[in-house]
Amino acid sequence: MTSDLSAYFHIPFCETKCVYCDFYSIEDRSSQSKFVDLLCKEMDLKIKEHPELFGRNLKTIFFGGGTPSLLSPKELSFIISQIKKYFIIADDIEFTLECNPGTVNHEKLSGYRELGVNRLSFGVQSFHEDELQWLSRIHNADDARNAIRLARQAGFENVSLDLMFALPGQTKEKLSYSLDEALALGTDHLSAYNLTVEEGTPLNRMVKLGQVGEMPQEDAAELFEFVQIKLAESGYEQYEISNYAKTPEKRAHHNLVYWDGFADYVSFGPSAHEFLGGMRAWNISSLDQYGAMIAEDKLPRINSERVSPGKRRTEVLFCQLRATGLDIHSFNPIFSEDILSHGELPMLIEEGMIEHSGNYLRLTKKGYRFCDAVVLRLMK
């Protein structure tokens, strides 16, 4: 019996690069058809190097980017055929495709659904036109509303929507309006991300030039708490720092694989990262170099590392605590320690940051807002 595996595919094309985005993407789509062929060949090369992957059962598939919804159903069908050549797609698989609301129509969404995609993640970010323009999004608020309705008409029963908060000058009233609009659409899952300034992005340059000011941390923390309260009152469970689901079944199970800290996942495409058997590897962040390496029958890997026990302990602490909780019965024997005897734990519980429930240590709502600080204290 083969063990379960997850697979990530990075689609690097965008119509416009957003000011805040630090994921690898390009605006030139002239090589999109060629890229599909390269992605399929990368799967060939991966299986040759890792024959143990052949026949593994895929429990989740995630197409991220970039903008995966720029792929036509025909292009996606070609990739899926290659996936089926090497892997078993589980009957109950979660198959997610990230979508930009400005790139889809009923025909395209119906085509994705017929191919087996059963979860869509829409990068809406805001329902205010001025905020969408500032973020460089290509869609407007009506595009977002229409895209969600079209997804339902196409038969999707698992739809997620992303919003951003702590935008420069954003008020609680403006954020509340975007949340109300998202809730009115009845999506099954909501992600609410705190805008962060990443190195190398246009936003980072704007901040350094003094053209944009970052929201003070205490104000951003207030908005975070506001999101938590509003979504909880609307029946959404916070199961990770930025993620809320109507029911446990609607959680982003692919992302839970990342946050597990132990589970294997394989990846394809430029800049994609994977974790297999304790080894982390990542691809080159250049489509030209990605293609050149594959043309030479080389995996487009730029680097790899075996994760040390100390580093893995830190990663497991951070990943599991930021999500559904630290599994004590798995953590203790692997790292030869009793986490419950950690000197900081009683204080963290007393401060209302962590709760001990059964076999798990879980962050409280307050703890989610201070996750990094909590993990730093448990790293000692």
CSV table of C-alpha atoms in Angstrom, one decimal:
chain,number,residue,atom,x,y,z
A,1,MET,CA,0.0,0.0,0.0
A,2,THR,CA,1.4,3.4,-1.0
A,3,SER,CA,1.6,6.2,1.5
A,4,ASP,CA,-0.2,9.5,0.8
A,5,LEU,CA,1.6,12.4,-0.8
A,6,SER,CA,0.7,16.0,-1.8
A,7,ALA,CA,1.7,17.8,-4.9
A,8,TYR,CA,2.2,21.5,-5.7
A,9,PHE,CA,2.5,23.1,-9.2
A,10,HIS,CA,3.7,26.6,-9.6
A,11,ILE,CA,2.3,28.5,-12.5
A,12,PRO,CA,4.4,31.6,-12.9
A,13,PHE,CA,2.3,33.8,-15.2
A,14,CYS,CA,0.4,36.9,-14.3
A,15,GLU,CA,-1.3,39.6,-16.3
A,16,THR,CA,0.1,42.3,-13.8
A,17,LYS,CA,2.5,41.9,-11.0
A,18,CYS,CA,0.9,43.1,-7.7
A,19,VAL,CA,2.9,45.7,-5.7
A,20,TYR,CA,3.1,43.5,-2.6
A,21,CYS,CA,3.8,40.1,-4.1
A,22,ASP,CA,7.2,38.4,-3.6
A,23,PHE,CA,6.2,35.1,-5.2
A,24,TYR,CA,8.0,34.3,-8.5
A,25,SER,CA,5.9,35.4,-11.4
A,26,ILE,CA,6.3,37.1,-14.8
A,27,GLU,CA,3.9,39.2,-17.0
A,28,ASP,CA,5.1,37.8,-20.4
A,29,ARG,CA,2.8,34.9,-21.3
A,30,SER,CA,4.3,34.2,-24.7
A,31,SER,CA,5.9,31.0,-23.5
A,32,GLN,CA,2.8,29.6,-21.6
A,33,SER,CA,2.2,26.7,-24.0
A,34,LYS,CA,5.9,25.8,-24.0
A,35,PHE,CA,5.8,26.0,-20.2
A,36,VAL,CA,3.1,23.3,-20.0
A,37,ASP,CA,5.4,21.0,-21.9
A,38,LEU,CA,8.3,21.8,-19.6
A,39,LEU,CA,6.2,21.1,-16.5
A,40,CYS,CA,5.3,17.7,-17.9
A,41,LYS,CA,8.9,16.9,-18.7
A,42,GLU,CA,9.9,17.9,-15.2
A,43,MET,CA,7.6,15.2,-13.9
A,44,ASP,CA,9.4,12.7,-16.1
A,45,LEU,CA,12.8,13.8,-14.7
A,46,LYS,CA,11.5,13.7,-11.1
A,47,ILE,CA,10.2,10.2,-11.4
A,48,LYS,CA,13.5,9.0,-12.9
A,49,GLU,CA,15.4,10.5,-10.0
A,50,HIS,CA,12.8,9.4,-7.4
A,51,PRO,CA,11.3,6.1,-8.6
A,52,GLU,CA,9.9,5.6,-5.1
A,53,LEU,CA,7.4,8.4,-6.0
A,54,PHE,CA,5.8,6.3,-8.7
A,55,GLY,CA,2.3,5.1,-7.8
A,56,ARG,CA,2.1,7.3,-4.7
A,57,ASN,CA,-1.4,8.3,-3.7
A,58,LEU,CA,-2.1,12.0,-4.0
A,59,LYS,CA,-4.4,13.3,-1.3
A,60,THR,CA,-4.1,16.9,-2.3
A,61,ILE,CA,-3.1,18.8,-5.4
A,62,PHE,CA,-2.5,22.6,-5.4
A,63,PHE,CA,-1.9,24.8,-8.4
A,64,GLY,CA,-0.5,28.1,-7.2
A,65,GLY,CA,1.3,31.1,-8.7
A,66,GLY,CA,1.3,33.4,-10.3
A,67,THR,CA,-2.2,33.0,-11.7
A,68,PRO,CA,-3.0,29.4,-12.4
A,69,SER,CA,-6.4,30.5,-13.8
A,70,LEU,CA,-4.6,31.8,-16.8
A,71,LEU,CA,-4.3,28.2,-17.9
A,72,SER,CA,-6.9,27.0,-20.3
A,73,PRO,CA,-8.8,23.8,-19.5
A,74,LYS,CA,-7.0,22.2,-22.4
A,75,GLU,CA,-3.6,23.1,-21.0
A,76,LEU,CA,-4.7,22.0,-17.5
A,77,SER,CA,-5.9,18.7,-19.0
A,78,PHE,CA,-2.5,18.0,-20.5
A,79,ILE,CA,-0.9,18.5,-17.1
A,80,ILE,CA,-3.4,16.3,-15.3
A,81,SER,CA,-2.9,13.5,-17.9
A,82,GLN,CA,0.8,13.6,-17.0
A,83,ILE,CA,0.0,13.5,-13.2
A,84,LYS,CA,-2.1,10.4,-13.7
A,85,LYS,CA,0.8,8.8,-15.6
A,86,TYR,CA,2.8,8.7,-12.4
A,87,PHE,CA,0.5,9.1,-9.5
A,88,ILE,CA,-2.8,7.8,-8.2
A,89,ILE,CA,-5.3,10.5,-7.6
A,90,ALA,CA,-7.3,9.7,-4.5
A,91,ASP,CA,-11.1,9.5,-4.9
A,92,ASP,CA,-11.5,12.0,-2.1
A,93,ILE,CA,-8.7,14.3,-3.2
A,94,GLU,CA,-8.7,18.0,-2.5
A,95,PHE,CA,-7.7,19.6,-5.9
A,96,THR,CA,-7.2,23.4,-5.5
A,97,LEU,CA,-6.7,26.0,-8.2
A,98,GLU,CA,-5.9,29.6,-7.3
A,99,CYS,CA,-7.9,32.0,-9.4
A,100,ASN,CA,-7.9,35.7,-10.1
A,101,PRO,CA,-11.5,36.9,-10.5
A,102,GLY,CA,-10.6,38.9,-13.6
A,103,THR,CA,-9.4,35.8,-15.5
A,104,VAL,CA,-12.4,33.4,-15.4
A,105,ASN,CA,-15.7,32.9,-17.0
A,106,HIS,CA,-18.4,30.2,-16.8
A,107,GLU,CA,-16.9,28.1,-19.6
A,108,LYS,CA,-13.4,28.1,-18.1
A,109,LEU,CA,-14.7,27.3,-14.6
A,110,SER,CA,-16.9,24.5,-15.9
A,111,GLY,CA,-13.9,23.1,-17.8
A,112,TYR,CA,-11.8,23.0,-14.6
A,113,ARG,CA,-14.6,21.3,-12.7
A,114,GLU,CA,-15.0,18.6,-15.4
A,115,LEU,CA,-11.2,17.9,-15.1
A,116,GLY,CA,-11.5,17.1,-11.4
A,117,VAL,CA,-10.7,20.5,-9.8
A,118,ASN,CA,-13.0,20.7,-6.7
A,119,ARG,CA,-11.7,23.7,-4.8
A,120,LEU,CA,-11.1,27.2,-6.0
A,121,SER,CA,-9.2,29.9,-4.1
A,122,PHE,CA,-10.0,33.4,-5.3
A,123,GLY,CA,-7.5,36.2,-4.6
A,124,VAL,CA,-10.1,39.0,-4.0
A,125,GLN,CA,-8.1,41.0,-1.4
A,126,SER,CA,-10.7,43.8,-1.1
A,127,PHE,CA,-14.1,45.0,-2.1
A,128,HIS,CA,-13.1,48.6,-2.3
A,129,GLU,CA,-12.1,49.9,-5.7
A,130,ASP,CA,-9.4,52.3,-4.4
A,131,GLU,CA,-7.7,49.4,-2.4
A,132,LEU,CA,-7.9,47.1,-5.4
A,133,GLN,CA,-6.3,49.7,-7.6
A,134,TRP,CA,-3.6,50.4,-5.0
A,135,LEU,CA,-2.8,46.7,-4.8
A,136,SER,CA,-2.5,46.5,-8.6
A,137,ARG,CA,-5.3,43.9,-8.9
A,138,ILE,CA,-6.8,43.5,-12.4
A,139,HIS,CA,-10.3,42.9,-11.2
A,140,ASN,CA,-12.9,45.1,-9.6
A,141,ALA,CA,-15.4,44.3,-6.8
A,142,ASP,CA,-18.2,43.2,-9.2
A,143,ASP,CA,-15.8,40.9,-11.0
A,144,ALA,CA,-15.1,39.2,-7.6
A,145,ARG,CA,-18.8,38.8,-6.8
A,146,ASN,CA,-19.5,37.5,-10.2
A,147,ALA,CA,-16.6,35.0,-10.2
A,148,ILE,CA,-17.9,33.4,-6.9
A,149,ARG,CA,-21.4,33.1,-8.4
A,150,LEU,CA,-20.0,31.6,-11.6
A,151,ALA,CA,-18.0,29.1,-9.5
A,152,ARG,CA,-21.2,27.9,-7.8
A,153,GLN,CA,-23.0,27.6,-11.1
A,154,ALA,CA,-20.1,25.5,-12.4
A,155,GLY,CA,-20.6,23.1,-9.6
A,156,PHE,CA,-17.9,24.0,-7.1
A,157,GLU,CA,-19.0,23.2,-3.5
A,158,ASN,CA,-15.7,24.3,-1.9
A,159,VAL,CA,-14.8,28.0,-2.6
A,160,SER,CA,-12.3,30.1,-0.7
A,161,LEU,CA,-11.7,33.8,-0.8
A,162,ASP,CA,-8.6,35.8,0.2
A,163,LEU,CA,-8.8,39.3,1.8
A,164,MET,CA,-6.0,41.6,3.0
A,165,PHE,CA,-5.9,43.9,6.0
A,166,ALA,CA,-3.5,46.5,7.5
A,167,LEU,CA,-3.4,48.3,4.1
A,168,PRO,CA,-2.0,51.8,4.5
A,169,GLY,CA,-4.7,54.0,5.8
A,170,GLN,CA,-7.2,51.2,6.1
A,171,THR,CA,-9.9,51.8,8.7
A,172,LYS,CA,-11.9,49.3,10.7
A,173,GLU,CA,-15.0,50.5,8.8
A,174,LYS,CA,-13.5,49.8,5.4
A,175,LEU,CA,-12.3,46.3,6.5
A,176,SER,CA,-15.7,45.6,7.9
A,177,TYR,CA,-17.3,46.3,4.6
A,178,SER,CA,-15.0,43.9,2.7
A,179,LEU,CA,-15.7,41.2,5.3
A,180,ASP,CA,-19.4,41.8,5.0
A,181,GLU,CA,-19.2,41.5,1.3
A,182,ALA,CA,-17.2,38.3,1.5
A,183,LEU,CA,-19.6,36.8,4.0
A,184,ALA,CA,-22.6,37.7,1.9
A,185,LEU,CA,-21.2,35.5,-0.9
A,186,GLY,CA,-21.3,32.5,1.4
A,187,THR,CA,-17.8,31.2,0.7
A,188,ASP,CA,-16.8,28.1,2.5
A,189,HIS,CA,-13.4,29.3,3.6
A,190,LEU,CA,-11.8,32.8,4.1
A,191,SER,CA,-8.2,33.8,4.4
A,192,ALA,CA,-7.4,37.1,5.9
A,193,TYR,CA,-3.7,38.1,5.4
A,194,ASN,CA,-1.9,41.0,7.1
A,195,LEU,CA,-0.2,43.0,4.5
A,196,THR,CA,3.6,42.6,4.9
A,197,VAL,CA,6.4,44.5,3.1
A,198,GLU,CA,8.7,41.9,1.5
A,199,GLU,CA,12.2,42.5,0.2
A,200,GLY,CA,12.4,43.1,-3.6
A,201,THR,CA,8.8,44.1,-4.1
A,202,PRO,CA,7.5,47.4,-5.5
A,203,LEU,CA,5.9,48.0,-2.2
A,204,ASN,CA,9.2,47.6,-0.4
A,205,ARG,CA,10.7,50.3,-2.7
A,206,MET,CA,7.8,52.6,-2.1
A,207,VAL,CA,8.2,52.3,1.7
A,208,LYS,CA,12.0,52.9,1.5
A,209,LEU,CA,11.3,56.0,-0.7
A,210,GLY,CA,8.8,57.3,1.9
A,211,GLN,CA,5.9,57.1,-0.6
A,212,VAL,CA,4.0,54.7,1.6
A,213,GLY,CA,3.9,54.3,5.3
A,214,GLU,CA,3.4,50.9,7.0
A,215,MET,CA,0.5,50.6,9.4
A,216,PRO,CA,1.8,50.7,13.0
A,217,GLN,CA,1.9,47.2,14.6
A,218,GLU,CA,-0.6,48.0,17.3
A,219,ASP,CA,-3.1,49.2,14.7
A,220,ALA,CA,-2.6,46.1,12.6
A,221,ALA,CA,-3.1,43.9,15.7
A,222,GLU,CA,-6.4,45.7,16.4
A,223,LEU,CA,-7.6,44.9,12.8
A,224,PHE,CA,-6.4,41.3,13.2
A,225,GLU,CA,-8.5,40.9,16.4
A,226,PHE,CA,-11.5,42.6,14.7
A,227,VAL,CA,-11.3,40.0,11.9
A,228,GLN,CA,-11.1,37.1,14.4
A,229,ILE,CA,-14.2,38.4,16.3
A,230,LYS,CA,-16.3,39.1,13.2
A,231,LEU,CA,-15.6,35.8,11.5
A,232,ALA,CA,-16.1,33.8,14.7
A,233,GLU,CA,-19.5,35.6,15.2
A,234,SER,CA,-20.3,34.6,11.6
A,235,GLY,CA,-19.7,30.9,12.3
A,236,TYR,CA,-16.2,30.5,10.9
A,237,GLU,CA,-13.6,28.6,12.8
A,238,GLN,CA,-10.0,30.0,12.9
A,239,TYR,CA,-7.8,26.9,12.5
A,240,GLU,CA,-4.6,28.8,11.4
A,241,ILE,CA,-3.2,32.3,11.9
A,242,SER,CA,-4.8,33.6,8.6
A,243,ASN,CA,-7.4,31.0,7.8
A,244,TYR,CA,-11.0,30.4,8.7
A,245,ALA,CA,-13.4,27.6,7.7
A,246,LYS,CA,-17.1,27.0,8.0
A,247,THR,CA,-16.5,23.4,8.9
A,248,PRO,CA,-13.4,21.2,9.4
A,249,GLU,CA,-14.1,19.6,6.0
A,250,LYS,CA,-13.7,23.0,4.3
A,251,ARG,CA,-10.2,23.7,5.8
A,252,ALA,CA,-7.4,24.1,3.3
A,253,HIS,CA,-6.1,20.5,3.6
A,254,HIS,CA,-3.2,21.0,1.3
A,255,ASN,CA,-1.9,23.9,3.4
A,256,LEU,CA,-2.3,21.7,6.5
A,257,VAL,CA,0.2,19.4,4.9
A,258,TYR,CA,2.8,22.2,5.0
A,259,TRP,CA,1.9,23.1,8.6
A,260,ASP,CA,2.2,19.5,9.8
A,261,GLY,CA,6.0,19.8,9.6
A,262,PHE,CA,6.5,16.1,8.9
A,263,ALA,CA,4.4,15.3,5.8
A,264,ASP,CA,5.9,14.8,2.4
A,265,TYR,CA,5.0,16.9,-0.6
A,266,VAL,CA,6.4,17.1,-4.1
A,267,SER,CA,6.6,20.2,-6.2
A,268,PHE,CA,7.0,21.3,-9.8
A,269,GLY,CA,7.6,24.6,-11.6
A,270,PRO,CA,10.0,27.5,-11.2
A,271,SER,CA,10.7,28.5,-7.6
A,272,ALA,CA,8.6,25.5,-6.2
A,273,HIS,CA,9.7,24.0,-2.9
A,274,GLU,CA,9.3,20.4,-1.8
A,275,PHE,CA,9.9,18.2,1.3
A,276,LEU,CA,10.6,14.5,0.8
A,277,GLY,CA,12.0,12.1,3.4
A,278,GLY,CA,13.6,14.8,5.5
A,279,MET,CA,15.1,16.6,2.5
A,280,ARG,CA,14.0,20.0,1.4
A,281,ALA,CA,14.7,21.1,-2.2
A,282,TRP,CA,13.7,24.1,-4.3
A,283,ASN,CA,13.7,25.0,-8.0
A,284,ILE,CA,15.4,27.9,-9.7
A,285,SER,CA,13.3,31.2,-9.8
A,286,SER,CA,13.8,31.9,-13.5
A,287,LEU,CA,11.6,30.5,-16.2
A,288,ASP,CA,14.4,30.9,-18.8
A,289,GLN,CA,16.9,28.9,-16.6
A,290,TYR,CA,14.1,26.5,-15.6
A,291,GLY,CA,13.6,25.7,-19.3
A,292,ALA,CA,17.3,25.5,-20.1
A,293,MET,CA,18.0,23.0,-17.4
A,294,ILE,CA,15.0,20.8,-18.4
A,295,ALA,CA,16.2,20.9,-22.0
A,296,GLU,CA,19.5,19.4,-20.8
A,297,ASP,CA,17.5,16.6,-19.0
A,298,LYS,CA,18.4,18.1,-15.6
A,299,LEU,CA,15.9,18.8,-12.8
A,300,PRO,CA,15.7,22.6,-12.4
A,301,ARG,CA,16.8,22.4,-8.7
A,302,ILE,CA,18.8,25.2,-7.4
A,303,ASN,CA,19.5,23.8,-4.0
A,304,SER,CA,18.6,21.2,-1.4
A,305,GLU,CA,19.3,20.5,2.3
A,306,ARG,CA,18.8,17.8,4.9
A,307,VAL,CA,16.9,19.5,7.7
A,308,SER,CA,18.9,19.2,10.9
A,309,PRO,CA,17.1,18.0,14.1
A,310,GLY,CA,17.3,21.4,15.7
A,311,LYS,CA,16.0,23.2,12.7
A,312,ARG,CA,13.2,20.6,12.2
A,313,ARG,CA,12.2,21.0,15.9
A,314,THR,CA,11.8,24.8,15.4
A,315,GLU,CA,9.9,24.3,12.1
A,316,VAL,CA,7.5,21.7,13.6
A,317,LEU,CA,6.9,24.0,16.6
A,318,PHE,CA,6.1,27.0,14.4
A,319,CYS,CA,4.1,25.1,11.7
A,320,GLN,CA,2.0,23.0,14.0
A,321,LEU,CA,1.3,25.8,16.6
A,322,ARG,CA,0.3,28.3,13.9
A,323,ALA,CA,-2.3,25.8,12.7
A,324,THR,CA,-4.4,23.1,14.5
A,325,GLY,CA,-2.0,22.6,17.3
A,326,LEU,CA,1.2,20.8,18.4
A,327,ASP,CA,0.8,17.0,18.5
A,328,ILE,CA,2.5,16.1,21.8
A,329,HIS,CA,2.5,12.4,21.2
A,330,SER,CA,4.3,12.8,17.9
A,331,PHE,CA,6.6,15.6,19.0
A,332,ASN,CA,8.0,14.1,22.2
A,333,PRO,CA,9.4,10.8,20.9
A,334,ILE,CA,10.8,12.3,17.7
A,335,PHE,CA,12.7,15.0,19.6
A,336,SER,CA,13.4,13.0,22.7
A,337,GLU,CA,11.9,15.5,25.1
A,338,ASP,CA,8.7,16.2,27.1
A,339,ILE,CA,7.4,19.5,25.8
A,340,LEU,CA,5.0,19.7,28.7
A,341,SER,CA,7.9,20.1,31.1
A,342,HIS,CA,9.2,23.2,29.2
A,343,GLY,CA,9.8,26.0,31.6
A,344,GLU,CA,8.0,28.6,29.5
A,345,LEU,CA,4.8,26.6,29.1
A,346,PRO,CA,3.1,27.4,32.4
A,347,MET,CA,3.6,31.1,31.9
A,348,LEU,CA,2.3,30.9,28.3
A,349,ILE,CA,-0.8,29.1,29.5
A,350,GLU,CA,-1.3,31.7,32.3
A,351,GLU,CA,-0.9,34.5,29.9
A,352,GLY,CA,-3.6,33.1,27.7
A,353,MET,CA,-1.4,32.3,24.8
A,354,ILE,CA,-1.6,28.5,24.8
A,355,GLU,CA,-4.1,26.0,26.0
A,356,HIS,CA,-3.4,22.3,26.7
A,357,SER,CA,-6.2,20.2,25.3
A,358,GLY,CA,-5.9,16.4,25.2
A,359,ASN,CA,-2.9,15.4,23.1
A,360,TYR,CA,-2.4,19.0,21.7
A,361,LEU,CA,-1.0,22.3,22.7
A,362,ARG,CA,-3.0,25.0,20.8
A,363,LEU,CA,-2.7,28.7,20.4
A,364,THR,CA,-5.6,30.7,21.7
A,365,LYS,CA,-7.1,33.6,19.7
A,366,LYS,CA,-4.7,35.9,21.6
A,367,GLY,CA,-1.8,33.4,20.9
A,368,TYR,CA,-2.4,33.5,17.2
A,369,ARG,CA,-1.7,37.3,17.3
A,370,PHE,CA,1.7,36.6,19.0
A,371,CYS,CA,2.6,33.3,17.3
A,372,ASP,CA,6.2,34.3,16.5
A,373,ALA,CA,6.9,35.4,20.1
A,374,VAL,CA,5.4,32.3,21.5
A,375,VAL,CA,7.5,30.0,19.3
A,376,LEU,CA,10.6,32.0,20.2
A,377,ARG,CA,10.0,31.3,23.9
A,378,LEU,CA,9.5,27.6,23.2
A,379,MET,CA,12.7,27.4,21.1
A,380,LYS,CA,14.8,27.8,24.2
